Short mmCIF file of C-alpha atoms in Angstrom, two decimals:
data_model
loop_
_atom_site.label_atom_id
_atom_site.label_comp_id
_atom_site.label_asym_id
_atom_site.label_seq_id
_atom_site.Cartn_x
_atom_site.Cartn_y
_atom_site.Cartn_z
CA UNK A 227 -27.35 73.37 -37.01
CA UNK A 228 -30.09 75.86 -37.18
CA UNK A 229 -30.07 78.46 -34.29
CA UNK A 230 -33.44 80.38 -33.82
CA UNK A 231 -32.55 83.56 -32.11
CA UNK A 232 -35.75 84.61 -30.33
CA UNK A 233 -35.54 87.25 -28.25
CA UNK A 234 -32.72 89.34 -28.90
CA UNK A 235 -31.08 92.42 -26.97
CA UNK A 236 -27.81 93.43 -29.21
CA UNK A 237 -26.72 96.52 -29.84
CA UNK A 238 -27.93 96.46 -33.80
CA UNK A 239 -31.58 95.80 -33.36
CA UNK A 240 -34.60 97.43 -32.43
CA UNK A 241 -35.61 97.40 -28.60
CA UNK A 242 -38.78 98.52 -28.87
CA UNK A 243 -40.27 95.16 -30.25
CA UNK A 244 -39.45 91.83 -30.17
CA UNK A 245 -37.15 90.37 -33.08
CA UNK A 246 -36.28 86.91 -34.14
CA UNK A 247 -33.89 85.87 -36.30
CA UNK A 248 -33.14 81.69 -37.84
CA UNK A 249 -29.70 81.30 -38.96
CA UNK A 250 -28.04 78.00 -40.46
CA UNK A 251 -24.79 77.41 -39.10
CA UNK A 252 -22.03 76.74 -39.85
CA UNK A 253 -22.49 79.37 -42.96
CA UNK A 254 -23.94 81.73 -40.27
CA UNK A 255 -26.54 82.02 -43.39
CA UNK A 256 -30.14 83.78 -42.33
CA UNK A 257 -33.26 82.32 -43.53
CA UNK A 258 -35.23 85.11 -41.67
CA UNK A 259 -35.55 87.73 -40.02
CA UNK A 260 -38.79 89.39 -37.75
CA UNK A 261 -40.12 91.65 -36.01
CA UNK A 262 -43.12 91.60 -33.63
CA UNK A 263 -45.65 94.22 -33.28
CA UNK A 264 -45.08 94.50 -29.27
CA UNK A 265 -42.16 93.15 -26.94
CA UNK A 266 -42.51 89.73 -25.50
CA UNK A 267 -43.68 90.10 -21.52
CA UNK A 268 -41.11 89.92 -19.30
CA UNK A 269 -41.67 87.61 -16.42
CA UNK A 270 -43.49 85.23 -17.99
CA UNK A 271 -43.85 81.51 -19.71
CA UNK A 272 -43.51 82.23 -23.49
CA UNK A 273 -44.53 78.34 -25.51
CA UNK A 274 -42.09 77.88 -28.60
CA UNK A 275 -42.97 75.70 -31.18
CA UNK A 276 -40.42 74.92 -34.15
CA UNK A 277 -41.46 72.42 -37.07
CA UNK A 278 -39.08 71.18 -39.35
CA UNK A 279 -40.94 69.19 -42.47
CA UNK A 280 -38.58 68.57 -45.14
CA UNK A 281 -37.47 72.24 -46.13
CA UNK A 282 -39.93 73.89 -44.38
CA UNK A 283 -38.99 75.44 -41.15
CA UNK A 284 -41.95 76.93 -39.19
CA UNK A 285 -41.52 78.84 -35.45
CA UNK A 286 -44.11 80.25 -33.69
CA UNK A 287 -44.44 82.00 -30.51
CA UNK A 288 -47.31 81.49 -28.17
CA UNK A 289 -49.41 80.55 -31.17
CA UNK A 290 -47.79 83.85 -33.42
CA UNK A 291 -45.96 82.52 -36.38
CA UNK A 292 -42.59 84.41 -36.31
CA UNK A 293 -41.39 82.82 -39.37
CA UNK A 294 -42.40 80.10 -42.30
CA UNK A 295 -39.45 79.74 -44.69
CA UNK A 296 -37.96 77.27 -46.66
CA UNK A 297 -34.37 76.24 -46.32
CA UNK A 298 -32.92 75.74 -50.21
CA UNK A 299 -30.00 72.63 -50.33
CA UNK A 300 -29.16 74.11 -54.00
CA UNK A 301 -28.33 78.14 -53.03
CA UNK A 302 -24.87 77.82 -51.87
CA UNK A 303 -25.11 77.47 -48.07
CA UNK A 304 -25.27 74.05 -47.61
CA UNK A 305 -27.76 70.81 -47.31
CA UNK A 306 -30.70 70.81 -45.94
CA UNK A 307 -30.41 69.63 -42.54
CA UNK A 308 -32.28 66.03 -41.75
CA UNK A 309 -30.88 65.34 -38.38
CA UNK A 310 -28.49 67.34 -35.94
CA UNK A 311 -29.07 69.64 -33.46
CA UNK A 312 -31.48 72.63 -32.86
CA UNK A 313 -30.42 75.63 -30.90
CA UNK A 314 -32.41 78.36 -29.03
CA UNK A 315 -30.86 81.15 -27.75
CA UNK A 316 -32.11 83.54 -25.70
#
């Protein structure tokens, strides 16, 4: 699957801004990375849109584009994914 990370609190990343991060599973591979100029409002409706065309792979948040990438089936980690599932963690 691909899991789009999109708000993250760990210990290794910035707090002070709001950072995404799309990984392909099961390689754990990441096809990007991002940070936001501003944290994302806390107590609030945030929209997420995620569009998968082919081997493009677009997510957005409230209308930002966090990331526009291209997943590659010939780099080492795997096919591109046609069907599956989709992940979102918070």
């Amino acid at each position: 699957n691909y899991h789009w990370e999109y708000y993250r609190e760990m210990s290794d990343c910035r707090m002070d801004v709001a950072t995404s991060a799309l990984i392909k599973n099961p390689w754990t591979f990441p096809l990007a990375y991002r940070c936001a100029h501003a944290p994302l409002e806390l107590g609030v409706w945030h929209r997420l849109q995620f569009l998968h065309v082919d081997r493009r792979l677009v997510g957005a948040i409230d209308g930002m584009v966090v990331f526009d990438v291209e997943d590659d089936g010939e780099a080492g980690h795997g096919p591109v994914y046609r069907h599956g599932r989709f992940a979102i963690r918070c």
